[in-house]
Amino acid sequence: MPNQPDELTLAEQLLVAEGCLVRAAAGHEAVRIGPRRAGLVVEVRLRGARRGARKAAVHRVERLAARRSLALWVRESKLCSPPHERRTRYHVRLRQPAEGGAVARRVLRLARYLNGAHDQRAVSLPGPPDHAAAVAELTASRFGAPLFDASTEEVHGPPDPPEHTDDAPRILDPTTASGLLALCLGAVGLGVAILVFLVIGGAMQRLDTPWRWALLGPGFALGGALGWFVAGRRLTRPRWLAAGNVIAAIFLFAGHQMMLMLPVEDKDVLWTTSLTVLGLVGTGLTAAGVWWALVPSWFSRNAHWIVPVVAAPLFFIVPWFGRLLYTLYLTTGFGIPVEGVPVTTYSLTYAALKPIGLAAAFALVFVAIAGWARHTYWGRVPGDAIPGFVLPVVATLYVVTALLVGLISAASARDDAAAAVSSGYNPPGYYGLHGKLMCVKPLSENIAVYNGPLVTDRPVLSFGSTGERIWLWGFQRRAGNAGNPRGSGSFPNGDKGAWVAMSVRLEDVTLTAPGKPDAARCG
């Protein structure tokens, strides 16, 4: 930039305000700058992928210069990675007493873990593991009280590297061709092993023979091989065997449960398994994107107060939304008020959680897209914040999706229930609300019936009662009803009439279940 003191001062202040480190070019850095010009060395620190980081840093500096009308441009740019120095941490624990039985010593060890007596001091040393250096530093240190006592305390940490290089575990270097190939093969092997675990778990659920339990043998054998492959160089044999078997058990159980919950035919097992694998991959990509979008960001820095503020209204909004769905299902679908059926707060919450959860998952996809854009420096000025358009878009999508999913699911459940009742069957349950077909018999000739006459020759639908009156929904033989939510129609046997809601006092009628589940007549 031009060698003018005012411009140099302004440029330095603006760049520092953007979080950059600025210093004047000196020595060999200023050799080719030219007359009447000054050079600044600007360090832009970014968080994200290496690919695109250099262009993002250049764009950040030049955009600041254009926005503030600075005669500044980037002459040379280079991607610099901060050095990562290896550190080894050692913890001080109390020694096990020599007296007492094995059970007593284990109980004492557990008690020390629970009350925090074990982890009272630690030291972090630079370089590879060196147990002797850690003991020497702790013995010579006078930091804090009480001091380190080798007679009652011991130092725990990673084992020292072997003296012979041939015995040292081989560390894969992804910058080399062989190391990168080994890492790629390892990732592919891990994915294939997980897929095999899911298939074995699904096969155990599908096969109807006692021999299906024999599949556990190759499953846990593959789990042991996976444990050796993943952590054989870093853990002892019992530990990597246990880790591999735990991974195998988790995915075997996941495959068994997925096959149990998914109503698929045998010919669709491969298709369902493929969709499951794609779903798991998509979930992983979404989780990574959400993490990159929220950490670090304004949300992560203010989560201690923004999360309680957002979560507090849910205590009132979730039951209200559930009541709205019940109103659509009962009042709009059957003409029965919500107050007239036994509905608990837990049922209202249960009805609202499904659409709210689906809407949250749908909204998180867009948050993940913003996180991937932030991680790869796409479509924005790099910084700590996600794009500004994401918050209103996600909030709008969340509200609209929750309403649409909830209302559509309630309307669909209402139609299914009405179709089942019209066919003479009990309707499926709706989030804790179970309707039943009942036969009604009045206890006297002259009883008060709201929206009568009372249907006594055919089963009527009842959702229960919460007071002195009970609401019923049945087929009346008459021309129609202006207030009938289902409108006029005909019964399967050809009778003309309308489906209407009726209300009577409980003390005036008796309700009994039909003799057969699909009975079309009562009496």
Coordinates of C-alpha atoms in Angstrom, one line a residue:
M1 CA 0.0 0.0 0.0
P2 CA 1.2 3.6 -0.4
N3 CA 3.7 4.7 2.2
Q4 CA 1.5 7.2 4.0
P5 CA 1.5 7.2 7.8
D6 CA -2.3 7.9 8.0
E7 CA -3.2 5.1 5.6
L8 CA -0.8 2.7 7.3
T9 CA -2.3 3.5 10.8
L10 CA -5.9 3.2 9.5
A11 CA -5.2 -0.1 7.7
E12 CA -3.5 -1.6 10.8
Q13 CA -6.3 -0.5 13.1
L14 CA -9.0 -2.0 10.8
L15 CA -7.2 -5.2 10.3
V16 CA -6.6 -5.6 14.0
A17 CA -10.3 -5.0 14.6
E18 CA -11.0 -7.9 12.2
G19 CA -9.0 -10.2 14.4
C20 CA -5.8 -10.2 12.2
L21 CA -2.2 -9.9 13.4
V22 CA -0.4 -7.1 11.6
R23 CA 3.2 -6.1 11.5
A24 CA 5.4 -4.1 9.1
A25 CA 7.4 -6.0 6.5
A26 CA 11.1 -6.2 7.4
G27 CA 14.3 -7.6 6.0
H28 CA 13.9 -9.9 3.0
E29 CA 10.1 -9.3 3.1
A30 CA 10.5 -5.6 2.1
V31 CA 13.1 -6.1 -0.6
R32 CA 10.8 -6.1 -3.7
I33 CA 8.0 -3.8 -2.4
G34 CA 9.2 -0.8 -4.4
P35 CA 9.6 2.9 -3.8
R36 CA 6.9 5.0 -2.2
R37 CA 5.2 1.8 -1.0
A38 CA 5.0 0.1 2.4
G39 CA 4.5 -3.6 3.1
L40 CA 2.3 -5.1 5.8
V41 CA 2.5 -8.8 6.8
V42 CA -1.1 -9.8 7.8
E43 CA -1.9 -13.0 9.5
V44 CA -5.5 -14.1 9.1
R45 CA -6.5 -16.9 11.4
L46 CA -9.3 -19.1 10.0
R47 CA -11.1 -22.1 11.3
G48 CA -12.2 -24.7 8.7
A49 CA -10.9 -26.8 5.9
R50 CA -7.5 -26.3 4.4
R51 CA -8.9 -26.2 0.9
G52 CA -10.0 -22.7 0.1
A53 CA -8.5 -21.2 3.2
R54 CA -5.9 -19.1 1.3
K55 CA -8.5 -17.6 -1.1
A56 CA -10.8 -16.9 1.9
A57 CA -8.1 -15.0 3.7
V58 CA -7.2 -13.0 0.6
H59 CA -10.9 -12.2 0.0
R60 CA -11.3 -11.1 3.7
V61 CA -8.5 -8.6 3.5
E62 CA -9.3 -7.2 0.0
R63 CA -13.0 -6.9 0.9
L64 CA -12.1 -4.9 4.0
A65 CA -9.9 -2.7 1.8
A66 CA -12.7 -2.2 -0.7
R67 CA -15.3 -1.5 2.0
R68 CA -13.1 1.1 3.8
S69 CA -11.6 2.6 0.6
L70 CA -8.1 1.6 1.5
A71 CA -5.4 1.6 -1.2
L72 CA -4.4 -1.9 -0.1
W73 CA -4.0 -5.1 -2.1
V74 CA -2.6 -8.5 -1.4
R75 CA 0.7 -9.1 -3.2
E76 CA 1.5 -12.6 -1.9
S77 CA -0.4 -15.1 0.1
K78 CA 0.5 -18.4 1.7
L79 CA -1.2 -21.0 3.8
C80 CA 0.5 -21.4 7.2
S81 CA -0.5 -24.1 9.6
P82 CA 0.2 -23.5 13.3
P83 CA 2.8 -25.9 14.9
H84 CA 1.3 -28.8 17.0
E85 CA 3.8 -29.7 19.7
R86 CA 3.3 -33.1 21.2
R87 CA 2.5 -33.2 24.9
T88 CA 2.1 -36.0 27.4
R89 CA -0.1 -35.8 30.4
Y90 CA 0.5 -37.8 33.6
H91 CA -1.9 -38.1 36.6
V92 CA -1.0 -38.7 40.2
R93 CA -3.0 -41.4 42.0
L94 CA -2.9 -42.9 45.5
R95 CA -1.0 -46.2 45.8
Q96 CA -3.0 -49.3 46.5
P97 CA -2.4 -50.5 50.1
A98 CA -0.5 -53.7 50.5
E99 CA -2.7 -55.0 53.3
G100 CA -6.3 -56.2 52.9
G101 CA -7.9 -58.7 50.5
A102 CA -8.4 -58.2 46.8
V103 CA -12.1 -57.3 47.2
A104 CA -11.3 -54.7 49.8
R105 CA -8.6 -53.1 47.7
R106 CA -11.0 -52.9 44.7
V107 CA -13.6 -51.3 46.9
L108 CA -11.1 -48.7 48.1
R109 CA -10.0 -48.0 44.5
L110 CA -13.7 -47.5 43.5
A111 CA -14.2 -45.2 46.5
R112 CA -11.2 -43.1 45.5
Y113 CA -12.6 -42.8 42.0
L114 CA -16.0 -41.7 43.2
N115 CA -14.9 -39.1 45.7
G116 CA -12.2 -37.6 43.5
A117 CA -9.2 -38.6 45.7
H118 CA -7.3 -40.2 42.8
D119 CA -7.1 -37.2 40.4
Q120 CA -5.7 -34.4 42.5
R121 CA -2.6 -33.5 40.6
A122 CA -1.4 -33.7 37.0
V123 CA 1.6 -32.6 34.9
S124 CA 1.9 -32.1 31.2
L125 CA 5.4 -32.5 29.7
P126 CA 6.5 -31.7 26.1
G127 CA 7.6 -34.5 23.8
P128 CA 6.9 -38.2 23.8
P129 CA 6.1 -40.2 27.0
D130 CA 8.9 -40.2 29.6
H131 CA 7.8 -41.6 33.0
A132 CA 11.1 -40.9 34.7
A133 CA 11.0 -37.2 33.7
A134 CA 7.4 -36.9 35.0
V135 CA 8.4 -38.4 38.4
A136 CA 11.5 -36.2 38.6
E137 CA 9.5 -33.1 37.9
L138 CA 6.8 -33.9 40.4
T139 CA 9.4 -34.7 43.0
A140 CA 11.3 -31.4 42.5
S141 CA 8.1 -29.3 42.1
R142 CA 7.0 -27.2 45.1
F143 CA 3.7 -26.2 43.5
G144 CA 0.9 -26.5 45.9
A145 CA 0.5 -28.6 49.0
P146 CA 0.8 -31.3 50.0
L147 CA 3.9 -32.2 48.0
F148 CA 4.3 -35.3 45.9
D149 CA 5.1 -38.3 48.1
A150 CA 6.4 -41.4 46.2
S151 CA 5.7 -43.6 49.1
T152 CA 1.9 -43.0 49.0
E153 CA 1.4 -41.8 45.5
E154 CA 2.2 -43.1 42.0
V155 CA 2.3 -41.5 38.5
H156 CA 0.0 -42.9 35.8
G157 CA 0.3 -42.1 32.1
P158 CA 1.0 -43.6 28.7
P159 CA 3.8 -46.1 28.5
D160 CA 7.3 -45.1 27.4
P161 CA 8.2 -45.8 23.8
P162 CA 10.2 -48.9 23.2
E163 CA 14.0 -48.6 23.0
H164 CA 14.2 -50.4 19.7
T165 CA 12.6 -48.6 16.7
D166 CA 11.4 -51.8 15.2
D167 CA 9.1 -52.4 18.2
A168 CA 7.5 -49.0 18.0
P169 CA 4.0 -48.8 16.7
R170 CA 3.8 -47.6 13.1
I171 CA 2.0 -44.2 12.8
L172 CA 0.3 -43.7 9.5
D173 CA 1.3 -40.5 7.8
P174 CA -1.6 -39.2 5.5
T175 CA 0.9 -37.0 3.6
T176 CA 2.6 -40.1 2.1
A177 CA 1.0 -42.3 -0.6
S178 CA 1.2 -45.5 1.5
G179 CA -0.2 -43.8 4.6
L180 CA -3.1 -42.2 2.8
L181 CA -3.9 -45.5 1.1
A182 CA -3.9 -47.3 4.4
L183 CA -6.1 -44.7 6.0
C184 CA -8.6 -44.9 3.1
L185 CA -8.6 -48.7 3.3
G186 CA -9.2 -48.5 7.0
A187 CA -12.2 -46.2 6.6
V188 CA -13.6 -48.4 3.9
G189 CA -13.0 -51.5 6.1
L190 CA -14.8 -49.9 9.0
G191 CA -17.8 -49.0 6.9
V192 CA -18.0 -52.5 5.4
A193 CA -17.7 -54.0 8.9
I194 CA -20.6 -51.8 10.2
L195 CA -22.7 -52.8 7.2
V196 CA -22.0 -56.5 7.8
F197 CA -23.0 -56.0 11.5
L198 CA -26.3 -54.4 10.4
V199 CA -27.0 -57.2 7.9
I200 CA -26.3 -59.9 10.5
G201 CA -28.5 -58.2 13.0
G202 CA -31.3 -58.0 10.5
A203 CA -30.9 -61.6 9.4
M204 CA -31.1 -62.7 13.0
Q205 CA -34.5 -60.9 13.3
R206 CA -35.8 -62.4 9.9
L207 CA -34.7 -66.0 10.3
D208 CA -37.2 -68.1 12.2
T209 CA -34.9 -70.8 13.4
P210 CA -32.8 -71.4 16.6
W211 CA -29.7 -71.6 14.4
R212 CA -29.9 -67.9 13.8
W213 CA -28.0 -67.4 17.1
A214 CA -25.0 -69.1 15.4
L215 CA -24.6 -65.8 13.5
L216 CA -23.3 -64.2 16.7
G217 CA -20.1 -66.2 16.3
P218 CA -18.9 -64.7 13.1
G219 CA -20.3 -61.3 14.2
F220 CA -18.2 -61.2 17.4
A221 CA -15.2 -62.7 15.5
L222 CA -15.5 -59.8 13.1
G223 CA -15.8 -57.4 16.0
G224 CA -12.5 -58.7 17.5
A225 CA -10.8 -58.3 14.2
L226 CA -12.2 -54.8 13.9
G227 CA -10.9 -53.9 17.4
W228 CA -7.4 -55.2 16.5
F229 CA -7.5 -53.2 13.3
V230 CA -8.6 -50.0 14.9
A231 CA -6.8 -50.0 18.2
G232 CA -4.5 -53.0 18.2
R233 CA -1.3 -50.8 18.2
R234 CA -2.5 -48.6 21.0
L235 CA -4.4 -50.8 23.4
T236 CA -3.7 -54.1 25.1
R237 CA -5.3 -57.3 23.8
P238 CA -8.1 -57.5 26.4
R239 CA -9.0 -53.8 25.8
W240 CA -9.1 -53.9 22.0
L241 CA -11.0 -57.2 22.1
A242 CA -13.6 -55.6 24.5
A243 CA -13.8 -52.5 22.3
G244 CA -14.4 -54.5 19.1
N245 CA -17.0 -56.7 20.7
V246 CA -18.8 -53.6 22.1
I247 CA -18.9 -52.1 18.6
A248 CA -20.2 -55.4 17.2
A249 CA -22.9 -55.7 19.9
I250 CA -24.1 -52.1 19.3
F251 CA -24.5 -52.5 15.5
L252 CA -25.9 -56.0 15.7
F253 CA -28.6 -54.7 18.1
A254 CA -29.2 -51.7 15.8
G255 CA -29.6 -54.0 12.7
H256 CA -32.0 -56.3 14.7
Q257 CA -34.1 -53.3 15.9
M258 CA -34.2 -51.6 12.5
M259 CA -35.4 -54.8 10.8
L260 CA -38.0 -55.2 13.6
M261 CA -39.3 -51.7 13.3
L262 CA -39.3 -51.4 9.5
P263 CA -42.3 -53.3 7.9
V264 CA -40.4 -54.6 4.9
E265 CA -40.8 -57.8 2.9
D266 CA -37.9 -60.2 2.5
K267 CA -37.3 -59.0 -1.1
D268 CA -36.9 -55.4 0.1
V269 CA -34.3 -56.2 2.8
L270 CA -31.4 -55.2 0.5
W271 CA -33.1 -52.0 -0.5
T272 CA -33.9 -51.1 3.1
T273 CA -30.4 -51.9 4.2
S274 CA -29.0 -49.6 1.5
L275 CA -31.4 -46.8 2.6
T276 CA -30.3 -47.3 6.2
V277 CA -26.7 -47.0 5.3
L278 CA -27.4 -43.9 3.3
G279 CA -29.4 -42.5 6.2
L280 CA -26.5 -43.2 8.6
V281 CA -24.1 -41.4 6.3
G282 CA -26.5 -38.5 5.9
T283 CA -26.9 -38.3 9.6
G284 CA -23.1 -38.2 10.1
L285 CA -22.7 -35.4 7.5
T286 CA -25.6 -33.4 9.1
A287 CA -24.1 -33.8 12.5
A288 CA -20.7 -32.6 11.3
G289 CA -22.3 -29.6 9.5
V290 CA -24.3 -28.6 12.6
W291 CA -21.2 -28.8 14.7
W292 CA -19.2 -26.6 12.3
A293 CA -22.1 -24.2 12.2
L294 CA -22.5 -23.8 16.0
V295 CA -19.0 -24.3 17.4
P296 CA -17.4 -21.8 17.7
S297 CA -20.0 -19.2 17.1
W298 CA -22.2 -16.6 18.8
F299 CA -24.5 -19.4 19.8
S300 CA -21.8 -21.5 21.5
R301 CA -20.5 -18.4 23.3
N302 CA -24.0 -17.5 24.6
A303 CA -25.5 -21.0 25.0
H304 CA -25.5 -20.7 28.8
W305 CA -28.4 -18.1 28.6
I306 CA -29.9 -18.6 25.1
V307 CA -30.8 -22.2 25.6
P308 CA -32.8 -21.6 28.8
V309 CA -34.5 -18.6 27.2
V310 CA -35.5 -20.7 24.1
A311 CA -36.5 -23.8 26.1
A312 CA -38.7 -22.0 28.7
P313 CA -41.6 -21.3 26.3
L314 CA -41.7 -24.9 25.2
F315 CA -43.3 -25.8 28.5
F316 CA -46.4 -23.9 27.3
I317 CA -46.1 -24.1 23.5
V318 CA -45.8 -27.9 23.2
P319 CA -49.1 -28.7 25.1
W320 CA -50.8 -25.9 23.2
F321 CA -49.7 -27.4 19.9
G322 CA -50.8 -30.8 21.0
R323 CA -54.2 -29.4 21.9
L324 CA -54.4 -27.8 18.5
L325 CA -53.8 -31.3 16.9
Y326 CA -56.4 -32.9 19.2
T327 CA -58.9 -30.2 18.2
L328 CA -58.3 -30.9 14.5
Y329 CA -58.7 -34.6 15.2
L330 CA -61.7 -34.6 17.5
T331 CA -63.7 -31.3 16.9
T332 CA -63.1 -30.9 13.2
G333 CA -63.2 -34.6 12.4
F334 CA -65.9 -35.9 14.7
G335 CA -67.6 -32.8 16.2
I336 CA -66.5 -33.8 19.7
P337 CA -65.0 -31.1 21.9
V338 CA -61.6 -31.8 23.4
E339 CA -62.9 -31.1 26.9
G340 CA -65.4 -34.0 26.6
V341 CA -62.8 -36.8 26.3
P342 CA -60.1 -37.9 28.7
V343 CA -57.0 -36.2 27.4
T344 CA -54.0 -35.7 29.7
T345 CA -51.1 -33.2 29.4
Y346 CA -48.8 -36.1 28.6
S347 CA -51.0 -37.1 25.7
L348 CA -51.0 -33.5 24.4
T349 CA -47.2 -33.4 24.7
Y350 CA -46.8 -36.8 23.0
A351 CA -49.0 -35.7 20.1
A352 CA -46.9 -32.6 19.5
L353 CA -43.4 -34.1 19.9
K354 CA -43.5 -36.0 16.6
P355 CA -44.1 -33.0 14.3
I356 CA -41.8 -30.9 16.4
G357 CA -39.0 -33.5 16.1
L358 CA -39.5 -33.9 12.4
A359 CA -39.4 -30.1 11.9
A360 CA -36.3 -29.9 14.0
A361 CA -34.6 -32.5 11.9
F362 CA -35.6 -30.8 8.7
A363 CA -34.4 -27.4 10.0
L364 CA -31.0 -28.9 11.2
V365 CA -30.4 -30.0 7.6
F366 CA -30.2 -26.3 6.6
V367 CA -28.1 -25.5 9.6
A368 CA -25.7 -28.3 8.5
I369 CA -25.6 -26.8 5.0
A370 CA -24.6 -23.4 6.6
G371 CA -22.0 -25.2 8.7
W372 CA -20.5 -26.9 5.6
A373 CA -20.5 -23.5 3.8
R374 CA -18.7 -22.0 6.8
H375 CA -16.2 -24.9 7.0
T376 CA -15.3 -24.6 3.3
Y377 CA -15.5 -20.8 3.1
W378 CA -18.3 -20.9 0.5
G379 CA -20.6 -18.0 -0.2
R380 CA -19.6 -15.6 2.6
V381 CA -16.8 -13.6 4.2
P382 CA -15.0 -16.0 6.6
G383 CA -15.4 -15.3 10.2
D384 CA -17.0 -16.7 13.4
A385 CA -20.6 -16.4 12.3
I386 CA -22.8 -18.4 10.0
P387 CA -24.5 -16.5 7.1
G388 CA -27.0 -14.0 8.3
F389 CA -29.9 -15.4 6.2
V390 CA -29.7 -18.8 7.9
L391 CA -31.4 -17.9 11.2
P392 CA -34.7 -16.4 9.8
V393 CA -34.9 -19.2 7.1
V394 CA -34.4 -21.9 9.7
A395 CA -36.9 -20.4 12.1
T396 CA -39.5 -20.0 9.4
L397 CA -38.9 -23.5 8.1
Y398 CA -39.1 -24.9 11.6
V399 CA -42.5 -23.3 12.4
V400 CA -44.0 -24.0 9.0
T401 CA -42.8 -27.6 8.9
A402 CA -44.0 -28.3 12.4
L403 CA -47.5 -27.0 11.6
L404 CA -47.8 -28.7 8.3
V405 CA -46.5 -32.1 9.6
G406 CA -48.8 -31.9 12.6
L407 CA -51.9 -30.8 10.8
I408 CA -51.4 -33.3 7.9
S409 CA -50.8 -36.2 10.3
A410 CA -53.8 -35.3 12.4
A411 CA -56.0 -35.0 9.3
S412 CA -54.7 -38.3 8.0
A413 CA -55.3 -40.0 11.4
R414 CA -58.8 -38.6 11.5
D415 CA -59.6 -39.9 8.0
D416 CA -58.3 -43.4 8.9
A417 CA -60.3 -43.5 12.1
A418 CA -63.5 -42.4 10.2
A419 CA -62.9 -45.1 7.6
A420 CA -62.4 -47.8 10.2
V421 CA -65.6 -46.8 12.0
S422 CA -67.5 -46.7 8.8
S423 CA -66.3 -50.3 8.1
G424 CA -67.4 -51.4 11.6
Y425 CA -63.9 -51.6 13.2
N426 CA -62.4 -49.9 16.2
P427 CA -60.2 -47.0 15.0
P428 CA -56.4 -46.9 15.5
G429 CA -55.2 -45.0 18.6
Y430 CA -54.1 -41.4 18.3
Y431 CA -51.3 -40.6 20.8
G432 CA -52.9 -42.1 23.9
L433 CA -56.5 -41.5 22.7
H434 CA -58.3 -44.8 21.9
G435 CA -61.8 -44.8 20.5
K436 CA -64.1 -47.9 20.7
L437 CA -67.3 -48.9 19.0
M438 CA -70.1 -49.3 21.6
C439 CA -73.7 -50.2 21.6
V440 CA -75.9 -47.6 23.4
K441 CA -79.1 -48.5 25.2
P442 CA -81.2 -45.8 26.8
L443 CA -82.5 -46.5 30.3
S444 CA -85.8 -44.7 29.7
E445 CA -87.8 -43.5 26.7
N446 CA -87.5 -39.8 27.2
I447 CA -83.9 -38.8 27.7
A448 CA -82.2 -35.6 26.7
V449 CA -80.0 -36.1 23.6
Y450 CA -77.9 -33.3 22.1
N451 CA -78.1 -33.4 18.3
G452 CA -80.4 -36.5 18.5
P453 CA -82.0 -38.8 17.9
L454 CA -79.8 -41.2 19.7
V455 CA -78.4 -44.0 17.5
T456 CA -79.3 -47.4 19.1
D457 CA -79.4 -49.9 16.3
R458 CA -75.8 -49.5 15.2
P459 CA -72.5 -49.2 17.0
V460 CA -71.3 -45.7 17.7
L461 CA -67.8 -44.4 18.4
S462 CA -66.9 -43.3 21.9
F463 CA -63.6 -41.8 23.2
G464 CA -64.6 -42.0 26.8
S465 CA -66.0 -39.4 29.2
T466 CA -64.5 -36.9 31.6
G467 CA -67.7 -35.7 33.4
E468 CA -71.5 -36.4 33.6
R469 CA -71.9 -36.4 29.8
I470 CA -70.5 -38.6 27.1
W471 CA -70.0 -37.8 23.4
L472 CA -70.8 -40.3 20.7
W473 CA -70.3 -40.3 17.0
G474 CA -72.5 -42.5 14.8
F475 CA -74.6 -42.8 11.7
Q476 CA -78.1 -41.3 11.8
R477 CA -80.7 -42.2 9.1
R478 CA -81.8 -38.8 8.0
A479 CA -81.3 -36.4 5.0
G480 CA -78.3 -34.6 6.3
N481 CA -76.9 -32.2 8.9
A482 CA -75.6 -28.7 8.2
G483 CA -73.3 -28.9 11.2
N484 CA -72.0 -32.4 10.4
P485 CA -68.2 -32.3 9.8
R486 CA -68.4 -35.5 7.7
G487 CA -71.4 -34.5 5.7
S488 CA -74.2 -36.7 4.3
G489 CA -73.5 -40.2 3.1
S490 CA -74.7 -43.7 3.1
F491 CA -74.0 -46.8 5.3
P492 CA -72.4 -49.8 3.6
N493 CA -75.8 -51.5 3.5
G494 CA -77.3 -48.7 1.4
D495 CA -79.0 -46.7 4.2
K496 CA -79.0 -42.9 3.6
G497 CA -78.1 -40.5 6.4
A498 CA -75.3 -38.6 8.0
W499 CA -72.5 -39.1 10.5
V500 CA -73.1 -36.8 13.5
A501 CA -71.9 -36.3 17.0
M502 CA -74.4 -36.8 19.9
S503 CA -74.1 -36.2 23.6
V504 CA -76.1 -37.8 26.5
R505 CA -75.8 -38.0 30.2
L506 CA -74.0 -41.1 31.5
E507 CA -76.8 -41.9 33.9
D508 CA -79.4 -42.1 31.1
V509 CA -77.7 -44.8 29.0
T510 CA -75.7 -48.0 29.2
L511 CA -72.8 -48.7 26.8
T512 CA -71.7 -52.2 25.9
A513 CA -69.2 -53.6 23.4
P514 CA -70.7 -55.2 20.3
G515 CA -70.8 -59.0 20.2
K516 CA -68.4 -59.1 17.2
P517 CA -65.6 -56.7 16.3
D518 CA -67.1 -56.0 12.9
A519 CA -70.8 -56.1 14.0
A520 CA -73.0 -53.8 11.9
R521 CA -76.0 -54.0 14.2
C522 CA -76.7 -53.7 17.9
G523 CA -79.3 -55.7 19.8

